[in-house]
PDB file of C-alpha atoms and ligand atoms in Angstrom:
ATOM      1  CA  MET A   1      19.025  -5.459  11.285  1.00 95.00           C
ATOM      2  CA  ILE A   2      17.113  -2.206  12.058  1.00 98.00           C
ATOM      3  CA  ILE A   3      18.702  -0.488  15.045  1.00 98.00           C
ATOM      4  CA  VAL A   4      16.223   0.847  17.638  1.00 98.00           C
ATOM      5  CA  LYS A   5      17.824   3.875  19.300  1.00 98.00           C
ATOM      6  CA  LYS A   6      17.643   4.603  23.005  1.00 98.00           C
ATOM      7  CA  PRO A   7      16.114   7.994  24.087  1.00 98.00           C
ATOM      8  CA  GLN A   8      19.611   9.353  24.754  1.00 98.00           C
ATOM      9  CA  GLU A   9      20.758   8.391  21.286  1.00 98.00           C
ATOM     10  CA  ILE A  10      17.709  10.145  19.891  1.00 98.00           C
ATOM     11  CA  ASP A  11      18.693  13.196  21.930  1.00 98.00           C
ATOM     12  CA  SER A  12      22.033  13.137  20.276  1.00 98.00           C
ATOM     13  CA  MET A  13      20.536  12.601  16.803  1.00 98.00           C
ATOM     14  CA  ARG A  14      18.160  15.583  17.414  1.00 98.00           C
ATOM     15  CA  ILE A  15      21.200  17.841  17.959  1.00 98.00           C
ATOM     16  CA  ALA A  16      23.040  16.524  14.876  1.00 98.00           C
ATOM     17  CA  ALA A  17      19.899  16.668  12.714  1.00 98.00           C
ATOM     18  CA  ARG A  18      19.026  20.180  13.803  1.00 98.00           C
ATOM     19  CA  LYS A  19      22.510  21.419  12.826  1.00 98.00           C
ATOM     20  CA  THR A  20      22.162  19.583   9.463  1.00 98.00           C
ATOM     21  CA  ALA A  21      18.845  21.184   8.789  1.00 98.00           C
ATOM     22  CA  THR A  22      20.016  24.701   9.834  1.00 98.00           C
ATOM     23  CA  ILE A  23      22.902  24.521   7.352  1.00 98.00           C
ATOM     24  CA  LEU A  24      20.649  23.218   4.575  1.00 98.00           C
ATOM     25  CA  HIS A  25      18.177  25.999   5.263  1.00 98.00           C
ATOM     26  CA  LYS A  26      20.925  28.655   4.993  1.00 98.00           C
ATOM     27  CA  VAL A  27      22.400  27.192   1.813  1.00 98.00           C
ATOM     28  CA  ALA A  28      18.995  26.858   0.169  1.00 98.00           C
ATOM     29  CA  ALA A  29      18.316  30.575   0.913  1.00 98.00           C
ATOM     30  CA  LYS A  30      21.402  31.369  -1.313  1.00 98.00           C
ATOM     31  CA  VAL A  31      19.887  29.728  -4.391  1.00 98.00           C
ATOM     32  CA  ALA A  32      19.244  32.452  -7.013  1.00 98.00           C
ATOM     33  CA  PRO A  33      19.819  33.138 -10.643  1.00 98.00           C
ATOM     34  CA  GLY A  34      23.577  33.726 -11.244  1.00 98.00           C
ATOM     35  CA  VAL A  35      24.846  31.671  -8.339  1.00 98.00           C
ATOM     36  CA  THR A  36      27.070  28.660  -9.052  1.00 98.00           C
ATOM     37  CA  THR A  37      26.605  25.293  -7.367  1.00 98.00           C
ATOM     38  CA  GLN A  38      30.222  25.557  -6.262  1.00 98.00           C
ATOM     39  CA  GLU A  39      29.297  28.744  -4.271  1.00 98.00           C
ATOM     40  CA  LEU A  40      26.568  26.798  -2.578  1.00 98.00           C
ATOM     41  CA  ASP A  41      29.049  24.055  -1.798  1.00 98.00           C
ATOM     42  CA  ASP A  42      31.612  26.466  -0.308  1.00 98.00           C
ATOM     43  CA  TYR A  43      29.008  28.046   1.874  1.00 98.00           C
ATOM     44  CA  ALA A  44      27.857  24.680   3.249  1.00 98.00           C
ATOM     45  CA  ALA A  45      31.535  23.771   4.077  1.00 98.00           C
ATOM     46  CA  GLU A  46      31.978  27.035   5.839  1.00 98.00           C
ATOM     47  CA  LEU A  47      28.761  26.622   7.891  1.00 98.00           C
ATOM     48  CA  ALA A  48      29.754  23.052   8.749  1.00 98.00           C
ATOM     49  CA  ARG A  49      33.104  24.268  10.137  1.00 98.00           C
ATOM     50  CA  GLU A  50      31.207  26.888  12.263  1.00 97.00           C
ATOM     51  CA  GLN A  51      29.020  24.145  13.628  1.00 95.00           C
ATOM     52  CA  GLU A  52      32.058  21.996  14.306  1.00 97.00           C
ATOM     53  CA  GLY A  53      30.490  19.171  12.251  1.00 98.00           C
ATOM     54  CA  ARG A  54      31.899  17.002   9.511  1.00 98.00           C
ATOM     55  CA  CYS A  55      30.219  16.940   6.083  1.00 98.00           C
ATOM     56  CA  ALA A  56      29.048  13.406   5.632  1.00 98.00           C
ATOM     57  CA  PHE A  57      29.089  13.326   1.826  1.00 98.00           C
ATOM     58  CA  TYR A  58      32.608  14.839   1.362  1.00 98.00           C
ATOM     59  CA  GLY A  59      34.941  12.034   0.449  1.00 97.00           C
ATOM     60  CA  TYR A  60      32.151   9.468   0.517  1.00 96.00           C
ATOM     61  CA  HIS A  61      33.279   6.914  -2.088  1.00 95.00           C
ATOM     62  CA  GLY A  62      35.418   9.733  -3.430  1.00 96.00           C
ATOM     63  CA  PHE A  63      32.563  12.392  -3.711  1.00 97.00           C
ATOM     64  CA  SER A  64      34.120  15.816  -4.140  1.00 97.00           C
ATOM     65  CA  GLY A  65      31.291  18.034  -2.797  1.00 98.00           C
ATOM     66  CA  HIS A  66      29.977  18.902   0.635  1.00 98.00           C
ATOM     67  CA  ILE A  67      26.520  19.038  -0.664  1.00 98.00           C
ATOM     68  CA  CYS A  68      24.766  17.254  -3.589  1.00 98.00           C
ATOM     69  CA  SER A  69      23.326  19.912  -5.933  1.00 98.00           C
ATOM     70  CA  SER A  70      21.015  18.633  -8.585  1.00 98.00           C
ATOM     71  CA  VAL A  71      19.465  21.028 -11.086  1.00 98.00           C
ATOM     72  CA  ASN A  72      16.235  20.406 -13.021  1.00 98.00           C
ATOM     73  CA  GLU A  73      16.584  16.992 -14.677  1.00 98.00           C
ATOM     74  CA  GLU A  74      19.261  15.978 -12.301  1.00 98.00           C
ATOM     75  CA  VAL A  75      17.629  13.650  -9.690  1.00 98.00           C
ATOM     76  CA  VAL A  76      20.245  13.224  -7.098  1.00 98.00           C
ATOM     77  CA  HIS A  77      24.022  13.131  -6.478  1.00 98.00           C
ATOM     78  CA  GLY A  78      24.795  16.199  -8.598  1.00 98.00           C
ATOM     79  CA  VAL A  79      28.410  17.303  -8.106  1.00 98.00           C
ATOM     80  CA  PRO A  80      28.833  21.030  -7.218  1.00 98.00           C
ATOM     81  CA  GLY A  81      30.924  22.941  -9.832  1.00 98.00           C
ATOM     82  CA  LYS A  82      30.845  25.673 -12.365  1.00 98.00           C
ATOM     83  CA  ARG A  83      27.085  25.346 -13.273  1.00 97.00           C
ATOM     84  CA  VAL A  84      25.413  28.709 -13.075  1.00 98.00           C
ATOM     85  CA  ILE A  85      21.829  28.543 -11.758  1.00 98.00           C
ATOM     86  CA  ARG A  86      19.416  30.328 -14.096  1.00 98.00           C
ATOM     87  CA  ASP A  87      16.028  31.952 -13.699  1.00 98.00           C
ATOM     88  CA  GLY A  88      13.411  29.195 -13.814  1.00 98.00           C
ATOM     89  CA  ASP A  89      15.658  26.376 -12.559  1.00 98.00           C
ATOM     90  CA  ILE A  90      14.799  24.052  -9.620  1.00 98.00           C
ATOM     91  CA  VAL A  91      17.751  23.175  -7.410  1.00 98.00           C
ATOM     92  CA  SER A  92      17.829  20.164  -5.116  1.00 98.00           C
ATOM     93  CA  ILE A  93      20.322  20.435  -2.274  1.00 98.00           C
ATOM     94  CA  ASP A  94      21.022  17.357  -0.187  1.00 98.00           C
ATOM     95  CA  PHE A  95      23.216  17.659   2.872  1.00 98.00           C
ATOM     96  CA  GLY A  96      24.475  15.310   5.531  1.00 98.00           C
ATOM     97  CA  LEU A  97      26.430  16.229   8.655  1.00 98.00           C
ATOM     98  CA  VAL A  98      28.123  14.113  11.278  1.00 98.00           C
ATOM     99  CA  TYR A  99      28.057  15.657  14.817  1.00 98.00           C
ATOM    100  CA  GLY A 100      28.545  14.007  18.183  1.00 98.00           C
ATOM    101  CA  GLY A 101      28.820  10.534  16.535  1.00 98.00           C
ATOM    102  CA  PHE A 102      25.492  10.724  14.721  1.00 98.00           C
ATOM    103  CA  VAL A 103      24.447  11.596  11.187  1.00 98.00           C
ATOM    104  CA  GLY A 104      21.735  13.979  10.024  1.00 98.00           C
ATOM    105  CA  ASP A 105      20.616  13.814   6.379  1.00 98.00           C
ATOM    106  CA  THR A 106      18.085  16.161   4.756  1.00 98.00           C
ATOM    107  CA  ALA A 107      17.285  17.592   1.259  1.00 99.00           C
ATOM    108  CA  ILE A 108      15.079  20.309  -0.210  1.00 98.00           C
ATOM    109  CA  THR A 109      14.340  21.461  -3.758  1.00 98.00           C
ATOM    110  CA  VAL A 110      13.963  25.173  -4.214  1.00 98.00           C
ATOM    111  CA  PRO A 111      13.014  27.402  -7.246  1.00 98.00           C
ATOM    112  CA  ALA A 112      15.406  29.982  -8.645  1.00 98.00           C
ATOM    113  CA  GLY A 113      13.490  33.043  -9.773  1.00 97.00           C
ATOM    114  CA  GLU A 114      10.164  32.335 -11.427  1.00 97.00           C
ATOM    115  CA  ILE A 115       9.491  28.736 -12.339  1.00 98.00           C
ATOM    116  CA  ASP A 116       6.956  26.977 -14.615  1.00 98.00           C
ATOM    117  CA  PRO A 117       3.688  26.299 -12.666  1.00 98.00           C
ATOM    118  CA  GLU A 118       3.890  22.612 -13.446  1.00 98.00           C
ATOM    119  CA  TRP A 119       7.415  22.491 -11.956  1.00 98.00           C
ATOM    120  CA  GLN A 120       6.041  24.200  -8.862  1.00 98.00           C
ATOM    121  CA  ARG A 121       3.330  21.565  -8.611  1.00 98.00           C
ATOM    122  CA  LEU A 122       6.096  18.872  -8.792  1.00 99.00           C
ATOM    123  CA  LEU A 123       7.786  20.580  -5.786  1.00 98.00           C
ATOM    124  CA  ASP A 124       4.490  20.787  -3.866  1.00 98.00           C
ATOM    125  CA  VAL A 125       3.567  17.133  -4.581  1.00 99.00           C
ATOM    126  CA  THR A 126       7.049  15.884  -3.566  1.00 99.00           C
ATOM    127  CA  GLN A 127       6.799  17.651  -0.254  1.00 98.00           C
ATOM    128  CA  ALA A 128       3.296  16.181   0.136  1.00 98.00           C
ATOM    129  CA  CYS A 129       4.787  12.784  -0.593  1.00 99.00           C
ATOM    130  CA  LEU A 130       7.397  13.242   2.227  1.00 99.00           C
ATOM    131  CA  LYS A 131       4.649  14.303   4.610  1.00 98.00           C
ATOM    132  CA  ALA A 132       2.458  11.339   3.769  1.00 98.00           C
ATOM    133  CA  SER A 133       5.289   8.884   4.268  1.00 99.00           C
ATOM    134  CA  ILE A 134       6.402  10.494   7.601  1.00 99.00           C
ATOM    135  CA  GLY A 135       2.672  10.218   8.695  1.00 98.00           C
ATOM    136  CA  LYS A 136       3.015   6.433   8.474  1.00 98.00           C
ATOM    137  CA  ALA A 137       6.271   6.207  10.489  1.00 98.00           C
ATOM    138  CA  VAL A 138       4.347   5.156  13.606  1.00 98.00           C
ATOM    139  CA  GLU A 139       4.874   2.072  15.805  1.00 98.00           C
ATOM    140  CA  GLY A 140       2.864  -0.953  14.628  1.00 98.00           C
ATOM    141  CA  ASN A 141       2.773   0.111  10.984  1.00 98.00           C
ATOM    142  CA  ARG A 142       4.907  -1.717   8.508  1.00 98.00           C
ATOM    143  CA  LEU A 143       7.703  -0.318   6.360  1.00 98.00           C
ATOM    144  CA  GLY A 144       5.681  -0.817   3.252  1.00 98.00           C
ATOM    145  CA  ASP A 145       3.048   1.713   4.582  1.00 99.00           C
ATOM    146  CA  ILE A 146       5.763   4.420   4.406  1.00 98.00           C
ATOM    147  CA  SER A 147       6.678   3.431   0.824  1.00 98.00           C
ATOM    148  CA  ASN A 148       3.044   3.163  -0.358  1.00 98.00           C
ATOM    149  CA  ALA A 149       1.971   6.492   1.084  1.00 98.00           C
ATOM    150  CA  CYS A 150       4.540   8.211  -1.128  1.00 98.00           C
ATOM    151  CA  GLN A 151       3.575   6.353  -4.293  1.00 98.00           C
ATOM    152  CA  VAL A 152      -0.141   7.089  -3.910  1.00 98.00           C
ATOM    153  CA  VAL A 153       0.343  10.777  -3.492  1.00 99.00           C
ATOM    154  CA  ALA A 154       2.828  11.016  -6.393  1.00 99.00           C
ATOM    155  CA  GLU A 155       0.803   8.894  -8.845  1.00 98.00           C
ATOM    156  CA  GLU A 156      -2.523  10.542  -8.029  1.00 98.00           C
ATOM    157  CA  ALA A 157      -0.925  13.772  -9.065  1.00 98.00           C
ATOM    158  CA  GLY A 158       0.307  12.246 -12.309  1.00 98.00           C
ATOM    159  CA  PHE A 159       3.945  12.096 -11.430  1.00 99.00           C
ATOM    160  CA  SER A 160       6.296   9.095 -11.163  1.00 98.00           C
ATOM    161  CA  VAL A 161       8.396   7.727  -8.355  1.00 98.00           C
ATOM    162  CA  VAL A 162      12.081   6.994  -8.813  1.00 98.00           C
ATOM    163  CA  ARG A 163      12.881   3.332  -8.247  1.00 98.00           C
ATOM    164  CA  ASP A 164      16.638   3.345  -8.549  1.00 98.00           C
ATOM    165  CA  PHE A 165      17.324   5.254  -5.314  1.00 98.00           C
ATOM    166  CA  VAL A 166      15.646   4.908  -1.938  1.00 98.00           C
ATOM    167  CA  GLY A 167      15.649   6.154   1.598  1.00 98.00           C
ATOM    168  CA  HIS A 168      17.450   4.405   4.448  1.00 98.00           C
ATOM    169  CA  GLY A 169      17.921   3.854   8.090  1.00 98.00           C
ATOM    170  CA  ILE A 170      20.385   6.335   9.670  1.00 98.00           C
ATOM    171  CA  GLY A 171      22.089   6.789  13.016  1.00 98.00           C
ATOM    172  CA  ARG A 172      25.801   6.366  13.751  1.00 98.00           C
ATOM    173  CA  GLU A 173      26.097   5.436  10.111  1.00 98.00           C
ATOM    174  CA  MET A 174      24.702   7.452   7.200  1.00 98.00           C
ATOM    175  CA  HIS A 175      23.220   4.299   5.615  1.00 98.00           C
ATOM    176  CA  GLU A 176      21.753   1.759   7.969  1.00 98.00           C
ATOM    177  CA  ASP A 177      19.075  -0.859   7.505  1.00 98.00           C
ATOM    178  CA  PRO A 178      16.422  -0.821   6.182  1.00 98.00           C
ATOM    179  CA  GLN A 179      16.313   0.462   2.590  1.00 98.00           C
ATOM    180  CA  ILE A 180      13.100   2.556   2.278  1.00 98.00           C
ATOM    181  CA  PRO A 181      11.607   2.542  -1.264  1.00 98.00           C
ATOM    182  CA  ASN A 182       9.213   5.300  -2.099  1.00 98.00           C
ATOM    183  CA  TYR A 183       6.862   2.853  -3.829  1.00 98.00           C
ATOM    184  CA  GLY A 184       5.321  -0.514  -3.184  1.00 98.00           C
ATOM    185  CA  PRO A 185       2.376  -2.206  -1.545  1.00 98.00           C
ATOM    186  CA  PRO A 186       1.233  -1.299   2.004  1.00 98.00           C
ATOM    187  CA  GLY A 187       1.151  -3.792   4.870  1.00 98.00           C
ATOM    188  CA  ARG A 188       4.458  -5.489   3.979  1.00 98.00           C
ATOM    189  CA  GLY A 189       7.911  -5.521   5.384  1.00 98.00           C
ATOM    190  CA  PRO A 190       9.229  -5.048   8.971  1.00 98.00           C
ATOM    191  CA  VAL A 191       6.914  -3.774  11.725  1.00 98.00           C
ATOM    192  CA  LEU A 192       7.997  -0.355  12.846  1.00 98.00           C
ATOM    193  CA  LYS A 193       9.110   0.326  16.433  1.00 98.00           C
ATOM    194  CA  ALA A 194       9.462   3.590  18.309  1.00 98.00           C
ATOM    195  CA  GLY A 195      13.168   4.585  18.253  1.00 98.00           C
ATOM    196  CA  MET A 196      13.868   3.455  14.716  1.00 98.00           C
ATOM    197  CA  THR A 197      15.415   6.374  12.846  1.00 99.00           C
ATOM    198  CA  PHE A 198      15.010   6.801   9.144  1.00 99.00           C
ATOM    199  CA  ALA A 199      16.026   9.188   6.308  1.00 99.00           C
ATOM    200  CA  ILE A 200      12.832   9.282   4.181  1.00 99.00           C
ATOM    201  CA  GLU A 201      13.566  10.875   0.759  1.00 98.00           C
ATOM    202  CA  PRO A 202      11.038  10.789  -2.075  1.00 98.00           C
ATOM    203  CA  MET A 203      12.518  11.556  -5.565  1.00 98.00           C
ATOM    204  CA  ILE A 204       9.614  12.331  -7.830  1.00 99.00           C
ATOM    205  CA  ASN A 205       9.752  12.911 -11.563  1.00 98.00           C
ATOM    206  CA  LEU A 206       7.559  14.966 -13.830  1.00 98.00           C
ATOM    207  CA  GLY A 207       7.922  12.358 -16.632  1.00 98.00           C
ATOM    208  CA  VAL A 208       9.124   8.799 -16.584  1.00 98.00           C
ATOM    209  CA  HIS A 209      10.536   7.176 -13.434  1.00 98.00           C
ATOM    210  CA  GLN A 210      13.709   5.809 -15.101  1.00 98.00           C
ATOM    211  CA  THR A 211      17.103   7.360 -14.503  1.00 98.00           C
ATOM    212  CA  GLN A 212      20.538   7.369 -15.946  1.00 98.00           C
ATOM    213  CA  THR A 213      23.931   8.115 -14.346  1.00 98.00           C
ATOM    214  CA  LEU A 214      26.101  10.590 -16.293  1.00 98.00           C
ATOM    215  CA  ASN A 215      29.770   9.893 -17.229  1.00 97.00           C
ATOM    216  CA  ASP A 216      31.028  11.695 -14.097  1.00 96.00           C
ATOM    217  CA  GLY A 217      29.982   8.545 -12.268  1.00 97.00           C
ATOM    218  CA  TRP A 218      27.740  10.533  -9.904  1.00 98.00           C
ATOM    219  CA  THR A 219      25.085  12.803 -11.362  1.00 98.00           C
ATOM    220  CA  VAL A 220      21.815  10.933 -11.839  1.00 98.00           C
ATOM    221  CA  VAL A 221      19.397  12.367 -14.416  1.00 98.00           C
ATOM    222  CA  THR A 222      15.909  11.510 -15.549  1.00 98.00           C
ATOM    223  CA  LYS A 223      15.943   9.295 -18.702  1.00 98.00           C
ATOM    224  CA  ASP A 224      13.580  11.781 -20.499  1.00 98.00           C
ATOM    225  CA  ARG A 225      15.425  14.811 -19.086  1.00 98.00           C
ATOM    226  CA  LYS A 226      12.253  16.165 -17.559  1.00 98.00           C
ATOM    227  CA  PRO A 227      12.604  17.717 -14.101  1.00 98.00           C
ATOM    228  CA  SER A 228      12.838  15.845 -10.806  1.00 98.00           C
ATOM    229  CA  ALA A 229      12.334  16.935  -7.204  1.00 99.00           C
ATOM    230  CA  HIS A 230      13.739  15.605  -3.939  1.00 98.00           C
ATOM    231  CA  PHE A 231      12.821  16.271  -0.344  1.00 99.00           C
ATOM    232  CA  GLU A 232      14.248  14.444   2.657  1.00 98.00           C
ATOM    233  CA  HIS A 233      13.979  14.454   6.398  1.00 99.00           C
ATOM    234  CA  THR A 234      15.646  12.374   9.154  1.00 99.00           C
ATOM    235  CA  ILE A 235      12.872  11.177  11.465  1.00 98.00           C
ATOM    236  CA  ALA A 236      12.324   8.967  14.487  1.00 99.00           C
ATOM    237  CA  VAL A 237       9.459   6.489  14.507  1.00 98.00           C
ATOM    238  CA  GLY A 238       7.133   7.364  17.453  1.00 98.00           C
ATOM    239  CA  LYS A 239       4.402   5.558  19.366  1.00 98.00           C
ATOM    240  CA  ASP A 240       1.684   7.873  18.080  1.00 97.00           C
ATOM    241  CA  GLU A 241       3.512  10.012  15.564  1.00 98.00           C
ATOM    242  CA  ALA A 242       6.916  10.395  13.960  1.00 98.00           C
ATOM    243  CA  GLU A 243       9.313  13.110  15.145  1.00 98.00           C
ATOM    244  CA  ILE A 244      10.991  15.051  12.370  1.00 98.00           C
ATOM    245  CA  LEU A 245      14.548  15.545  13.617  1.00 98.00           C
ATOM    246  CA  THR A 246      15.868  17.770  10.721  1.00 98.00           C
ATOM    247  CA  ILE A 247      14.093  20.863  11.770  1.00 98.00           C
ATOM    248  CA  PRO A 248      16.218  24.024  11.295  1.00 97.00           C
ATOM    249  CA  ASP A 249      17.027  26.342  14.107  1.00 95.00           C
ATOM    250  CA  LEU A 250      15.812  29.565  12.469  1.00 88.00           C
ATOM    251  CA  ASP A 251      17.257  31.742  15.198  1.00 84.00           C
ATOM    252  CA  SER A 252      20.873  30.638  14.774  1.00 74.00           C
TER     253      SER A 252
HETATM  254 MG1   MG B   1      19.674  10.166   2.353  1.00 85.30          MG
END
């Protein structure tokens, strides 16, 4: 069942999501050659303490990080650790925060130093995928319209859409109904209503769409080990347009 949030609940989600996005923004700004993913994780934990929020991923099914840090061919769920970020890497950071009883979930992929132009195009297209999907999160559309918008943008650019992982409803729980694939036909699935809140998160690969999970049980990599990008926002479906809830407070 897809939960439609009341305006007061959206107000609470806006606060949680803004804190989430502010932390992500600050952690992403630390990405640079020579920095370890553990240092990024430590910084996220510190910022979450300052914001008096709880890191949603920490301890989730035993996950040891406060962020997911996924470098280059890593798609999602990378575990922070000793890996040193190098010049030319792309680093996805995914962060979830619980505050005031609601969860915010957001991700970004950022370059470290100078990256290959084709990798930069992958980042740009993945962001365009997210924007296109959010553009369909309007009352009266169907869930499949969100999914299809992403696929069209990705495939027109010559990239592939990860099938094995999808976006999700979000609210008091990190994962609520529905699942939100980033591919599929338009005009199918549940009709969207204002007040539904979703985490939309395209994962787009430079090469094939297939993935594998490494022996750590977490880190998902592309099957062909070509790079992958991931962007995510928590949004609220609106009557005329969606509201992006995970907008950072750049003054804080
Ligand atoms: Mg998510």
